[in-house]
Amino acid sequence: MALRIGCAAAPGQAQENKTGSWRVFKPVYDHEKCTGCSMCQLVCPEGCVHPQDKKFQPDYDFCKGCGLCAAECPVSAITMIKEEK
């Protein structure tokens, strides 16, 4: 597969490239605090936050640990924890 200059991977390949292994910090959700507002899902640049029983959870296979979900959570229900590998 030939890539164009500046591309790390061909467009549309995210489903095939599990990028979660790049993570240094991962978001951990406190479902007791979560109000189900979906702000984390809206701001996630990878689109890896999904609802589960009216609460949200990231797909760690694709989460890169950017922390946008934690920064934008209005009730501080998400904490960024150092990844243990």
PDB file of N, CA, C and O in Angstrom:
ATOM      1  N   MET A   1       0.843  -1.167   0.000  1.00  0.00           N
ATOM      2  CA  MET A   1       0.000   0.000   0.000  1.00  0.00           C
ATOM      3  C   MET A   1       0.892   1.236   0.000  1.00  0.00           C
ATOM      4  O   MET A   1       1.689   1.427   0.904  1.00  0.00           O
ATOM      5  N   ALA A   2       0.780   2.057  -0.969  1.00  0.00           N
ATOM      6  CA  ALA A   2       1.553   3.300  -1.053  1.00  0.00           C
ATOM      7  C   ALA A   2       0.822   4.403  -0.307  1.00  0.00           C
ATOM      8  O   ALA A   2      -0.382   4.567  -0.454  1.00  0.00           O
ATOM      9  N   LEU A   3       1.558   5.136   0.500  1.00  0.00           N
ATOM     10  CA  LEU A   3       0.975   6.248   1.247  1.00  0.00           C
ATOM     11  C   LEU A   3       1.402   7.564   0.635  1.00  0.00           C
ATOM     12  O   LEU A   3       2.496   7.689   0.104  1.00  0.00           O
ATOM     13  N   ARG A   4       0.522   8.535   0.752  1.00  0.00           N
ATOM     14  CA  ARG A   4       0.862   9.873   0.292  1.00  0.00           C
ATOM     15  C   ARG A   4       1.738  10.565   1.324  1.00  0.00           C
ATOM     16  O   ARG A   4       1.736  10.206   2.502  1.00  0.00           O
ATOM     17  N   ILE A   5       2.482  11.558   0.920  1.00  0.00           N
ATOM     18  CA  ILE A   5       3.344  12.312   1.824  1.00  0.00           C
ATOM     19  C   ILE A   5       2.516  12.888   2.956  1.00  0.00           C
ATOM     20  O   ILE A   5       1.469  13.485   2.733  1.00  0.00           O
ATOM     21  N   GLY A   6       2.981  12.691   4.184  1.00  0.00           N
ATOM     22  CA  GLY A   6       2.291  13.223   5.353  1.00  0.00           C
ATOM     23  C   GLY A   6       1.287  12.272   5.972  1.00  0.00           C
ATOM     24  O   GLY A   6       0.751  12.539   7.026  1.00  0.00           O
ATOM     25  N   CYS A   7       1.008  11.146   5.342  1.00  0.00           N
ATOM     26  CA  CYS A   7       0.038  10.190   5.882  1.00  0.00           C
ATOM     27  C   CYS A   7       0.753   9.073   6.633  1.00  0.00           C
ATOM     28  O   CYS A   7       1.714   8.508   6.134  1.00  0.00           O
ATOM     29  N   ALA A   8       0.270   8.768   7.816  1.00  0.00           N
ATOM     30  CA  ALA A   8       0.806   7.641   8.571  1.00  0.00           C
ATOM     31  C   ALA A   8       0.072   6.363   8.197  1.00  0.00           C
ATOM     32  O   ALA A   8       0.621   5.277   8.275  1.00  0.00           O
ATOM     33  N   ALA A   9      -1.176   6.491   7.820  1.00  0.00           N
ATOM     34  CA  ALA A   9      -1.974   5.352   7.391  1.00  0.00           C
ATOM     35  C   ALA A   9      -3.002   5.852   6.383  1.00  0.00           C
ATOM     36  O   ALA A   9      -3.366   7.024   6.391  1.00  0.00           O
ATOM     37  N   ALA A  10      -3.452   4.968   5.561  1.00  0.00           N
ATOM     38  CA  ALA A  10      -4.447   5.343   4.561  1.00  0.00           C
ATOM     39  C   ALA A  10      -5.749   5.743   5.238  1.00  0.00           C
ATOM     40  O   ALA A  10      -6.097   5.201   6.287  1.00  0.00           O
ATOM     41  N   PRO A  11      -6.479   6.705   4.700  1.00  0.00           N
ATOM     42  CA  PRO A  11      -7.760   7.120   5.282  1.00  0.00           C
ATOM     43  C   PRO A  11      -8.711   5.944   5.399  1.00  0.00           C
ATOM     44  O   PRO A  11      -8.718   5.043   4.561  1.00  0.00           O
ATOM     45  N   GLY A  12      -9.510   5.960   6.455  1.00  0.00           N
ATOM     46  CA  GLY A  12     -10.511   4.929   6.652  1.00  0.00           C
ATOM     47  C   GLY A  12      -9.976   3.634   7.218  1.00  0.00           C
ATOM     48  O   GLY A  12     -10.669   2.634   7.246  1.00  0.00           O
ATOM     49  N   GLN A  13      -8.766   3.619   7.708  1.00  0.00           N
ATOM     50  CA  GLN A  13      -8.164   2.389   8.194  1.00  0.00           C
ATOM     51  C   GLN A  13      -8.192   2.242   9.719  1.00  0.00           C
ATOM     52  O   GLN A  13      -7.615   1.320  10.260  1.00  0.00           O
ATOM     53  N   ALA A  14      -8.840   3.156  10.426  1.00  0.00           N
ATOM     54  CA  ALA A  14      -8.813   3.132  11.890  1.00  0.00           C
ATOM     55  C   ALA A  14      -9.374   1.831  12.461  1.00  0.00           C
ATOM     56  O   ALA A  14      -8.898   1.345  13.478  1.00  0.00           O
ATOM     57  N   GLN A  15     -10.385   1.264  11.822  1.00  0.00           N
ATOM     58  CA  GLN A  15     -10.969   0.030  12.326  1.00  0.00           C
ATOM     59  C   GLN A  15      -9.985  -1.136  12.269  1.00  0.00           C
ATOM     60  O   GLN A  15     -10.078  -2.076  13.036  1.00  0.00           O
ATOM     61  N   GLU A  16      -9.020  -1.065  11.373  1.00  0.00           N
ATOM     62  CA  GLU A  16      -8.040  -2.130  11.233  1.00  0.00           C
ATOM     63  C   GLU A  16      -6.798  -1.896  12.096  1.00  0.00           C
ATOM     64  O   GLU A  16      -6.036  -2.818  12.340  1.00  0.00           O
ATOM     65  N   ASN A  17      -6.581  -0.644  12.528  1.00  0.00           N
ATOM     66  CA  ASN A  17      -5.391  -0.297  13.302  1.00  0.00           C
ATOM     67  C   ASN A  17      -5.768   0.056  14.731  1.00  0.00           C
ATOM     68  O   ASN A  17      -6.159   1.180  15.011  1.00  0.00           O
ATOM     69  N   LYS A  18      -5.643  -0.897  15.613  1.00  0.00           N
ATOM     70  CA  LYS A  18      -5.957  -0.648  17.013  1.00  0.00           C
ATOM     71  C   LYS A  18      -4.837   0.206  17.601  1.00  0.00           C
ATOM     72  O   LYS A  18      -3.730  -0.269  17.795  1.00  0.00           O
ATOM     73  N   THR A  19      -5.151   1.463  17.865  1.00  0.00           N
ATOM     74  CA  THR A  19      -4.142   2.444  18.264  1.00  0.00           C
ATOM     75  C   THR A  19      -4.044   2.628  19.771  1.00  0.00           C
ATOM     76  O   THR A  19      -3.287   3.468  20.240  1.00  0.00           O
ATOM     77  N   GLY A  20      -4.796   1.877  20.554  1.00  0.00           N
ATOM     78  CA  GLY A  20      -4.779   2.025  22.003  1.00  0.00           C
ATOM     79  C   GLY A  20      -3.442   1.706  22.635  1.00  0.00           C
ATOM     80  O   GLY A  20      -3.165   2.140  23.757  1.00  0.00           O
ATOM     81  N   SER A  21      -2.582   0.992  21.946  1.00  0.00           N
ATOM     82  CA  SER A  21      -1.276   0.640  22.516  1.00  0.00           C
ATOM     83  C   SER A  21      -0.354   1.853  22.615  1.00  0.00           C
ATOM     84  O   SER A  21       0.673   1.797  23.283  1.00  0.00           O
ATOM     85  N   TRP A  22      -0.704   2.969  21.990  1.00  0.00           N
ATOM     86  CA  TRP A  22       0.112   4.183  22.046  1.00  0.00           C
ATOM     87  C   TRP A  22      -0.105   4.948  23.346  1.00  0.00           C
ATOM     88  O   TRP A  22       0.642   5.848  23.677  1.00  0.00           O
ATOM     89  N   ARG A  23      -1.152   4.605  24.060  1.00  0.00           N
ATOM     90  CA  ARG A  23      -1.616   5.364  25.212  1.00  0.00           C
ATOM     91  C   ARG A  23      -0.621   5.355  26.365  1.00  0.00           C
ATOM     92  O   ARG A  23       0.001   4.342  26.667  1.00  0.00           O
ATOM     93  N   VAL A  24      -0.488   6.505  27.039  1.00  0.00           N
ATOM     94  CA  VAL A  24       0.284   6.611  28.274  1.00  0.00           C
ATOM     95  C   VAL A  24      -0.685   6.727  29.455  1.00  0.00           C
ATOM     96  O   VAL A  24      -0.473   6.134  30.502  1.00  0.00           O
ATOM     97  N   PHE A  25      -1.774   7.477  29.257  1.00  0.00           N
ATOM     98  CA  PHE A  25      -2.822   7.610  30.257  1.00  0.00           C
ATOM     99  C   PHE A  25      -4.127   7.112  29.667  1.00  0.00           C
ATOM    100  O   PHE A  25      -4.374   7.273  28.472  1.00  0.00           O
ATOM    101  N   LYS A  26      -4.968   6.508  30.503  1.00  0.00           N
ATOM    102  CA  LYS A  26      -6.264   6.054  30.016  1.00  0.00           C
ATOM    103  C   LYS A  26      -7.378   6.663  30.861  1.00  0.00           C
ATOM    104  O   LYS A  26      -7.208   6.901  32.061  1.00  0.00           O
ATOM    105  N   PRO A  27      -8.527   6.926  30.229  1.00  0.00           N
ATOM    106  CA  PRO A  27      -9.648   7.477  30.976  1.00  0.00           C
ATOM    107  C   PRO A  27     -10.377   6.372  31.740  1.00  0.00           C
ATOM    108  O   PRO A  27     -10.678   5.314  31.193  1.00  0.00           O
ATOM    109  N   VAL A  28     -10.624   6.634  33.019  1.00  0.00           N
ATOM    110  CA  VAL A  28     -11.391   5.713  33.845  1.00  0.00           C
ATOM    111  C   VAL A  28     -12.646   6.452  34.286  1.00  0.00           C
ATOM    112  O   VAL A  28     -12.566   7.547  34.845  1.00  0.00           O
ATOM    113  N   TYR A  29     -13.786   5.874  34.006  1.00  0.00           N
ATOM    114  CA  TYR A  29     -15.072   6.506  34.268  1.00  0.00           C
ATOM    115  C   TYR A  29     -15.609   6.106  35.642  1.00  0.00           C
ATOM    116  O   TYR A  29     -15.555   4.937  36.022  1.00  0.00           O
ATOM    117  N   ASP A  30     -16.138   7.079  36.374  1.00  0.00           N
ATOM    118  CA  ASP A  30     -16.856   6.837  37.625  1.00  0.00           C
ATOM    119  C   ASP A  30     -18.338   6.886  37.268  1.00  0.00           C
ATOM    120  O   ASP A  30     -18.926   7.962  37.136  1.00  0.00           O
ATOM    121  N   HIS A  31     -18.937   5.725  37.089  1.00  0.00           N
ATOM    122  CA  HIS A  31     -20.316   5.653  36.612  1.00  0.00           C
ATOM    123  C   HIS A  31     -21.317   6.135  37.656  1.00  0.00           C
ATOM    124  O   HIS A  31     -22.460   6.419  37.309  1.00  0.00           O
ATOM    125  N   GLU A  32     -20.901   6.249  38.898  1.00  0.00           N
ATOM    126  CA  GLU A  32     -21.778   6.814  39.932  1.00  0.00           C
ATOM    127  C   GLU A  32     -21.954   8.317  39.708  1.00  0.00           C
ATOM    128  O   GLU A  32     -23.024   8.860  39.951  1.00  0.00           O
ATOM    129  N   LYS A  33     -20.905   8.995  39.239  1.00  0.00           N
ATOM    130  CA  LYS A  33     -20.956  10.440  38.979  1.00  0.00           C
ATOM    131  C   LYS A  33     -21.537  10.770  37.606  1.00  0.00           C
ATOM    132  O   LYS A  33     -22.095  11.845  37.416  1.00  0.00           O
ATOM    133  N   CYS A  34     -21.377   9.870  36.643  1.00  0.00           N
ATOM    134  CA  CYS A  34     -21.775  10.121  35.255  1.00  0.00           C
ATOM    135  C   CYS A  34     -23.276  10.418  35.163  1.00  0.00           C
ATOM    136  O   CYS A  34     -24.092   9.679  35.699  1.00  0.00           O
ATOM    137  N   THR A  35     -23.611  11.517  34.481  1.00  0.00           N
ATOM    138  CA  THR A  35     -25.008  11.899  34.285  1.00  0.00           C
ATOM    139  C   THR A  35     -25.542  11.471  32.925  1.00  0.00           C
ATOM    140  O   THR A  35     -26.709  11.691  32.623  1.00  0.00           O
ATOM    141  N   GLY A  36     -24.683  10.911  32.086  1.00  0.00           N
ATOM    142  CA  GLY A  36     -25.102  10.472  30.757  1.00  0.00           C
ATOM    143  C   GLY A  36     -25.284  11.618  29.772  1.00  0.00           C
ATOM    144  O   GLY A  36     -26.051  11.510  28.823  1.00  0.00           O
ATOM    145  N   CYS A  37     -24.565  12.716  29.968  1.00  0.00           N
ATOM    146  CA  CYS A  37     -24.723  13.908  29.113  1.00  0.00           C
ATOM    147  C   CYS A  37     -24.160  13.706  27.708  1.00  0.00           C
ATOM    148  O   CYS A  37     -24.495  14.450  26.805  1.00  0.00           O
ATOM    149  N   SER A  38     -23.294  12.763  27.515  1.00  0.00           N
ATOM    150  CA  SER A  38     -22.654  12.393  26.239  1.00  0.00           C
ATOM    151  C   SER A  38     -21.595  13.384  25.756  1.00  0.00           C
ATOM    152  O   SER A  38     -21.160  13.308  24.616  1.00  0.00           O
ATOM    153  N   MET A  39     -21.157  14.295  26.612  1.00  0.00           N
ATOM    154  CA  MET A  39     -20.114  15.249  26.216  1.00  0.00           C
ATOM    155  C   MET A  39     -18.832  14.502  25.842  1.00  0.00           C
ATOM    156  O   MET A  39     -18.170  14.845  24.868  1.00  0.00           O
ATOM    157  N   CYS A  40     -18.482  13.452  26.596  1.00  0.00           N
ATOM    158  CA  CYS A  40     -17.274  12.677  26.300  1.00  0.00           C
ATOM    159  C   CYS A  40     -17.343  12.056  24.910  1.00  0.00           C
ATOM    160  O   CYS A  40     -16.360  12.046  24.174  1.00  0.00           O
ATOM    161  N   GLN A  41     -18.499  11.581  24.550  1.00  0.00           N
ATOM    162  CA  GLN A  41     -18.680  10.978  23.230  1.00  0.00           C
ATOM    163  C   GLN A  41     -18.558  12.035  22.133  1.00  0.00           C
ATOM    164  O   GLN A  41     -17.967  11.787  21.084  1.00  0.00           O
ATOM    165  N   LEU A  42     -19.075  13.218  22.389  1.00  0.00           N
ATOM    166  CA  LEU A  42     -19.045  14.291  21.392  1.00  0.00           C
ATOM    167  C   LEU A  42     -17.641  14.816  21.133  1.00  0.00           C
ATOM    168  O   LEU A  42     -17.307  15.160  19.999  1.00  0.00           O
ATOM    169  N   VAL A  43     -16.800  14.897  22.179  1.00  0.00           N
ATOM    170  CA  VAL A  43     -15.471  15.488  22.001  1.00  0.00           C
ATOM    171  C   VAL A  43     -14.384  14.482  21.648  1.00  0.00           C
ATOM    172  O   VAL A  43     -13.284  14.877  21.276  1.00  0.00           O
ATOM    173  N   CYS A  44     -14.662  13.201  21.729  1.00  0.00           N
ATOM    174  CA  CYS A  44     -13.642  12.180  21.452  1.00  0.00           C
ATOM    175  C   CYS A  44     -13.216  12.232  19.984  1.00  0.00           C
ATOM    176  O   CYS A  44     -14.029  11.978  19.088  1.00  0.00           O
ATOM    177  N   PRO A  45     -11.946  12.571  19.700  1.00  0.00           N
ATOM    178  CA  PRO A  45     -11.501  12.668  18.308  1.00  0.00           C
ATOM    179  C   PRO A  45     -11.419  11.314  17.606  1.00  0.00           C
ATOM    180  O   PRO A  45     -11.413  11.253  16.380  1.00  0.00           O
ATOM    181  N   GLU A  46     -11.359  10.237  18.379  1.00  0.00           N
ATOM    182  CA  GLU A  46     -11.284   8.900  17.784  1.00  0.00           C
ATOM    183  C   GLU A  46     -12.658   8.249  17.637  1.00  0.00           C
ATOM    184  O   GLU A  46     -12.775   7.204  17.014  1.00  0.00           O
ATOM    185  N   GLY A  47     -13.684   8.846  18.238  1.00  0.00           N
ATOM    186  CA  GLY A  47     -15.028   8.266  18.158  1.00  0.00           C
ATOM    187  C   GLY A  47     -15.111   6.928  18.852  1.00  0.00           C
ATOM    188  O   GLY A  47     -15.860   6.049  18.430  1.00  0.00           O
ATOM    189  N   CYS A  48     -14.343   6.752  19.916  1.00  0.00           N
ATOM    190  CA  CYS A  48     -14.295   5.439  20.570  1.00  0.00           C
ATOM    191  C   CYS A  48     -15.071   5.385  21.889  1.00  0.00           C
ATOM    192  O   CYS A  48     -14.995   4.396  22.593  1.00  0.00           O
ATOM    193  N   VAL A  49     -15.826   6.429  22.220  1.00  0.00           N
ATOM    194  CA  VAL A  49     -16.636   6.415  23.435  1.00  0.00           C
ATOM    195  C   VAL A  49     -18.060   6.031  23.039  1.00  0.00           C
ATOM    196  O   VAL A  49     -18.653   6.642  22.152  1.00  0.00           O
ATOM    197  N   HIS A  50     -18.595   5.004  23.699  1.00  0.00           N
ATOM    198  CA  HIS A  50     -19.905   4.476  23.343  1.00  0.00           C
ATOM    199  C   HIS A  50     -20.784   4.331  24.576  1.00  0.00           C
ATOM    200  O   HIS A  50     -20.285   4.036  25.670  1.00  0.00           O
ATOM    201  N   PRO A  51     -22.108   4.512  24.410  1.00  0.00           N
ATOM    202  CA  PRO A  51     -23.013   4.344  25.549  1.00  0.00           C
ATOM    203  C   PRO A  51     -23.190   2.871  25.904  1.00  0.00           C
ATOM    204  O   PRO A  51     -23.232   2.012  25.028  1.00  0.00           O
ATOM    205  N   GLN A  52     -23.272   2.631  27.212  1.00  0.00           N
ATOM    206  CA  GLN A  52     -23.568   1.291  27.733  1.00  0.00           C
ATOM    207  C   GLN A  52     -24.489   1.485  28.925  1.00  0.00           C
ATOM    208  O   GLN A  52     -24.073   2.032  29.941  1.00  0.00           O
ATOM    209  N   ASP A  53     -25.730   1.087  28.799  1.00  0.00           N
ATOM    210  CA  ASP A  53     -26.715   1.239  29.870  1.00  0.00           C
ATOM    211  C   ASP A  53     -26.829   2.684  30.344  1.00  0.00           C
ATOM    212  O   ASP A  53     -26.780   2.980  31.539  1.00  0.00           O
ATOM    213  N   LYS A  54     -26.968   3.614  29.404  1.00  0.00           N
ATOM    214  CA  LYS A  54     -27.122   5.052  29.661  1.00  0.00           C
ATOM    215  C   LYS A  54     -25.894   5.717  30.284  1.00  0.00           C
ATOM    216  O   LYS A  54     -25.953   6.841  30.729  1.00  0.00           O
ATOM    217  N   LYS A  55     -24.790   5.017  30.336  1.00  0.00           N
ATOM    218  CA  LYS A  55     -23.507   5.575  30.771  1.00  0.00           C
ATOM    219  C   LYS A  55     -22.536   5.357  29.622  1.00  0.00           C
ATOM    220  O   LYS A  55     -22.833   4.661  28.665  1.00  0.00           O
ATOM    221  N   PHE A  56     -21.355   5.927  29.720  1.00  0.00           N
ATOM    222  CA  PHE A  56     -20.417   5.863  28.602  1.00  0.00           C
ATOM    223  C   PHE A  56     -19.130   5.150  28.989  1.00  0.00           C
ATOM    224  O   PHE A  56     -18.729   5.160  30.151  1.00  0.00           O
ATOM    225  N   GLN A  57     -18.496   4.532  27.991  1.00  0.00           N
ATOM    226  CA  GLN A  57     -17.265   3.782  28.201  1.00  0.00           C
ATOM    227  C   GLN A  57     -16.429   3.859  26.934  1.00  0.00           C
ATOM    228  O   GLN A  57     -16.956   3.690  25.838  1.00  0.00           O
ATOM    229  N   PRO A  58     -15.115   4.114  27.051  1.00  0.00           N
ATOM    230  CA  PRO A  58     -14.282   4.136  25.849  1.00  0.00           C
ATOM    231  C   PRO A  58     -13.917   2.720  25.400  1.00  0.00           C
ATOM    232  O   PRO A  58     -13.864   1.793  26.205  1.00  0.00           O
ATOM    233  N   ASP A  59     -13.684   2.571  24.132  1.00  0.00           N
ATOM    234  CA  ASP A  59     -13.152   1.327  23.590  1.00  0.00           C
ATOM    235  C   ASP A  59     -11.635   1.455  23.685  1.00  0.00           C
ATOM    236  O   ASP A  59     -11.018   2.178  22.907  1.00  0.00           O
ATOM    237  N   TYR A  60     -11.041   0.788  24.658  1.00  0.00           N
ATOM    238  CA  TYR A  60      -9.614   0.942  24.930  1.00  0.00           C
ATOM    239  C   TYR A  60      -8.730   0.439  23.790  1.00  0.00           C
ATOM    240  O   TYR A  60      -7.555   0.765  23.734  1.00  0.00           O
ATOM    241  N   ASP A  61      -9.274  -0.336  22.876  1.00  0.00           N
ATOM    242  CA  ASP A  61      -8.493  -0.771  21.711  1.00  0.00           C
ATOM    243  C   ASP A  61      -8.134   0.420  20.815  1.00  0.00           C
ATOM    244  O   ASP A  61      -7.127   0.391  20.119  1.00  0.00           O
ATOM    245  N   PHE A  62      -8.983   1.463  20.839  1.00  0.00           N
ATOM    246  CA  PHE A  62      -8.787   2.608  19.952  1.00  0.00           C
ATOM    247  C   PHE A  62      -8.508   3.915  20.691  1.00  0.00           C
ATOM    248  O   PHE A  62      -8.081   4.881  20.084  1.00  0.00           O
ATOM    249  N   CYS A  63      -8.736   3.969  21.992  1.00  0.00           N
ATOM    250  CA  CYS A  63      -8.513   5.188  22.785  1.00  0.00           C
ATOM    251  C   CYS A  63      -7.019   5.483  22.858  1.00  0.00           C
ATOM    252  O   CYS A  63      -6.233   4.633  23.261  1.00  0.00           O
ATOM    253  N   LYS A  64      -6.634   6.715  22.482  1.00  0.00           N
ATOM    254  CA  LYS A  64      -5.224   7.114  22.514  1.00  0.00           C
ATOM    255  C   LYS A  64      -4.856   7.846  23.791  1.00  0.00           C
ATOM    256  O   LYS A  64      -3.710   8.240  23.969  1.00  0.00           O
ATOM    257  N   GLY A  65      -5.827   8.069  24.675  1.00  0.00           N
ATOM    258  CA  GLY A  65      -5.532   8.697  25.959  1.00  0.00           C
ATOM    259  C   GLY A  65      -5.284  10.189  25.890  1.00  0.00           C
ATOM    260  O   GLY A  65      -4.514  10.721  26.685  1.00  0.00           O
ATOM    261  N   CYS A  66      -5.943  10.878  24.982  1.00  0.00           N
ATOM    262  CA  CYS A  66      -5.711  12.323  24.814  1.00  0.00           C
ATOM    263  C   CYS A  66      -6.224  13.135  25.996  1.00  0.00           C
ATOM    264  O   CYS A  66      -5.744  14.225  26.255  1.00  0.00           O
ATOM    265  N   GLY A  67      -7.243  12.639  26.705  1.00  0.00           N
ATOM    266  CA  GLY A  67      -7.761  13.335  27.880  1.00  0.00           C
ATOM    267  C   GLY A  67      -8.835  14.360  27.606  1.00  0.00           C
ATOM    268  O   GLY A  67      -9.303  15.018  28.536  1.00  0.00           O
ATOM    269  N   LEU A  68      -9.257  14.522  26.353  1.00  0.00           N
ATOM    270  CA  LEU A  68     -10.314  15.489  26.059  1.00  0.00           C
ATOM    271  C   LEU A  68     -11.607  15.139  26.775  1.00  0.00           C
ATOM    272  O   LEU A  68     -12.318  16.024  27.252  1.00  0.00           O
ATOM    273  N   CYS A  69     -11.927  13.868  26.865  1.00  0.00           N
ATOM    274  CA  CYS A  69     -13.160  13.457  27.542  1.00  0.00           C
ATOM    275  C   CYS A  69     -13.133  13.894  29.007  1.00  0.00           C
ATOM    276  O   CYS A  69     -14.107  14.443  29.515  1.00  0.00           O
ATOM    277  N   ALA A  70     -12.011  13.687  29.680  1.00  0.00           N
ATOM    278  CA  ALA A  70     -11.881  14.065  31.086  1.00  0.00           C
ATOM    279  C   ALA A  70     -11.917  15.581  31.258  1.00  0.00           C
ATOM    280  O   ALA A  70     -12.536  16.096  32.194  1.00  0.00           O
ATOM    281  N   ALA A  71     -11.284  16.294  30.350  1.00  0.00           N
ATOM    282  CA  ALA A  71     -11.242  17.755  30.441  1.00  0.00           C
ATOM    283  C   ALA A  71     -12.622  18.376  30.244  1.00  0.00           C
ATOM    284  O   ALA A  71     -12.924  19.407  30.848  1.00  0.00           O
ATOM    285  N   GLU A  72     -13.452  17.776  29.421  1.00  0.00           N
ATOM    286  CA  GLU A  72     -14.757  18.351  29.101  1.00  0.00           C
ATOM    287  C   GLU A  72     -15.907  17.800  29.936  1.00  0.00           C
ATOM    288  O   GLU A  72     -17.007  18.328  29.864  1.00  0.00           O
ATOM    289  N   CYS A  73     -15.678  16.776  30.734  1.00  0.00           N
ATOM    290  CA  CYS A  73     -16.752  16.202  31.544  1.00  0.00           C
ATOM    291  C   CYS A  73     -17.231  17.233  32.574  1.00  0.00           C
ATOM    292  O   CYS A  73     -16.453  17.673  33.428  1.00  0.00           O
ATOM    293  N   PRO A  74     -18.516  17.631  32.520  1.00  0.00           N
ATOM    294  CA  PRO A  74     -19.002  18.682  33.411  1.00  0.00           C
ATOM    295  C   PRO A  74     -19.106  18.268  34.878  1.00  0.00           C
ATOM    296  O   PRO A  74     -19.186  19.131  35.749  1.00  0.00           O
ATOM    297  N   VAL A  75     -19.093  16.968  35.165  1.00  0.00           N
ATOM    298  CA  VAL A  75     -19.203  16.511  36.553  1.00  0.00           C
ATOM    299  C   VAL A  75     -17.941  15.798  37.033  1.00  0.00           C
ATOM    300  O   VAL A  75     -17.950  15.143  38.075  1.00  0.00           O
ATOM    301  N   SER A  76     -16.852  15.907  36.269  1.00  0.00           N
ATOM    302  CA  SER A  76     -15.562  15.278  36.619  1.00  0.00           C
ATOM    303  C   SER A  76     -15.697  13.787  36.922  1.00  0.00           C
ATOM    304  O   SER A  76     -15.147  13.285  37.899  1.00  0.00           O
ATOM    305  N   ALA A  77     -16.430  13.094  36.061  1.00  0.00           N
ATOM    306  CA  ALA A  77     -16.641  11.659  36.232  1.00  0.00           C
ATOM    307  C   ALA A  77     -15.560  10.825  35.556  1.00  0.00           C
ATOM    308  O   ALA A  77     -15.590   9.604  35.617  1.00  0.00           O
ATOM    309  N   ILE A  78     -14.582  11.486  34.905  1.00  0.00           N
ATOM    310  CA  ILE A  78     -13.534  10.779  34.187  1.00  0.00           C
ATOM    311  C   ILE A  78     -12.184  11.218  34.738  1.00  0.00           C
ATOM    312  O   ILE A  78     -11.896  12.401  34.826  1.00  0.00           O
ATOM    313  N   THR A  79     -11.365  10.237  35.097  1.00  0.00           N
ATOM    314  CA  THR A  79     -10.031  10.496  35.615  1.00  0.00           C
ATOM    315  C   THR A  79      -9.023   9.835  34.687  1.00  0.00           C
ATOM    316  O   THR A  79      -9.219   8.691  34.280  1.00  0.00           O
ATOM    317  N   MET A  80      -7.971  10.550  34.366  1.00  0.00           N
ATOM    318  CA  MET A  80      -6.906   9.990  33.529  1.00  0.00           C
ATOM    319  C   MET A  80      -5.895   9.299  34.446  1.00  0.00           C
ATOM    320  O   MET A  80      -5.316   9.937  35.321  1.00  0.00           O
ATOM    321  N   ILE A  81      -5.741   7.996  34.254  1.00  0.00           N
ATOM    322  CA  ILE A  81      -4.869   7.162  35.075  1.00  0.00           C
ATOM    323  C   ILE A  81      -3.706   6.673  34.220  1.00  0.00           C
ATOM    324  O   ILE A  81      -3.897   6.261  33.080  1.00  0.00           O
ATOM    325  N   LYS A  82      -2.501   6.680  34.789  1.00  0.00           N
ATOM    326  CA  LYS A  82      -1.322   6.196  34.059  1.00  0.00           C
ATOM    327  C   LYS A  82      -1.516   4.722  33.696  1.00  0.00           C
ATOM    328  O   LYS A  82      -1.877   3.912  34.547  1.00  0.00           O
ATOM    329  N   GLU A  83      -1.283   4.432  32.442  1.00  0.00           N
ATOM    330  CA  GLU A  83      -1.459   3.075  31.910  1.00  0.00           C
ATOM    331  C   GLU A  83      -0.380   2.158  32.480  1.00  0.00           C
ATOM    332  O   GLU A  83       0.805   2.491  32.460  1.00  0.00           O
ATOM    333  N   GLU A  84      -0.773   1.008  32.961  1.00  0.00           N
ATOM    334  CA  GLU A  84       0.161  -0.014  33.446  1.00  0.00           C
ATOM    335  C   GLU A  84       0.283  -1.083  32.374  1.00  0.00           C
ATOM    336  O   GLU A  84      -0.703  -1.685  31.985  1.00  0.00           O
ATOM    337  N   LYS A  85       1.497  -1.287  31.860  1.00  0.00           N
ATOM    338  CA  LYS A  85       1.681  -2.291  30.803  1.00  0.00           C
ATOM    339  C   LYS A  85       2.631  -3.365  31.229  1.00  0.00           C
ATOM    340  O   LYS A  85       3.453  -3.236  32.016  1.00  0.00           O
TER     341      LYS A  85
END
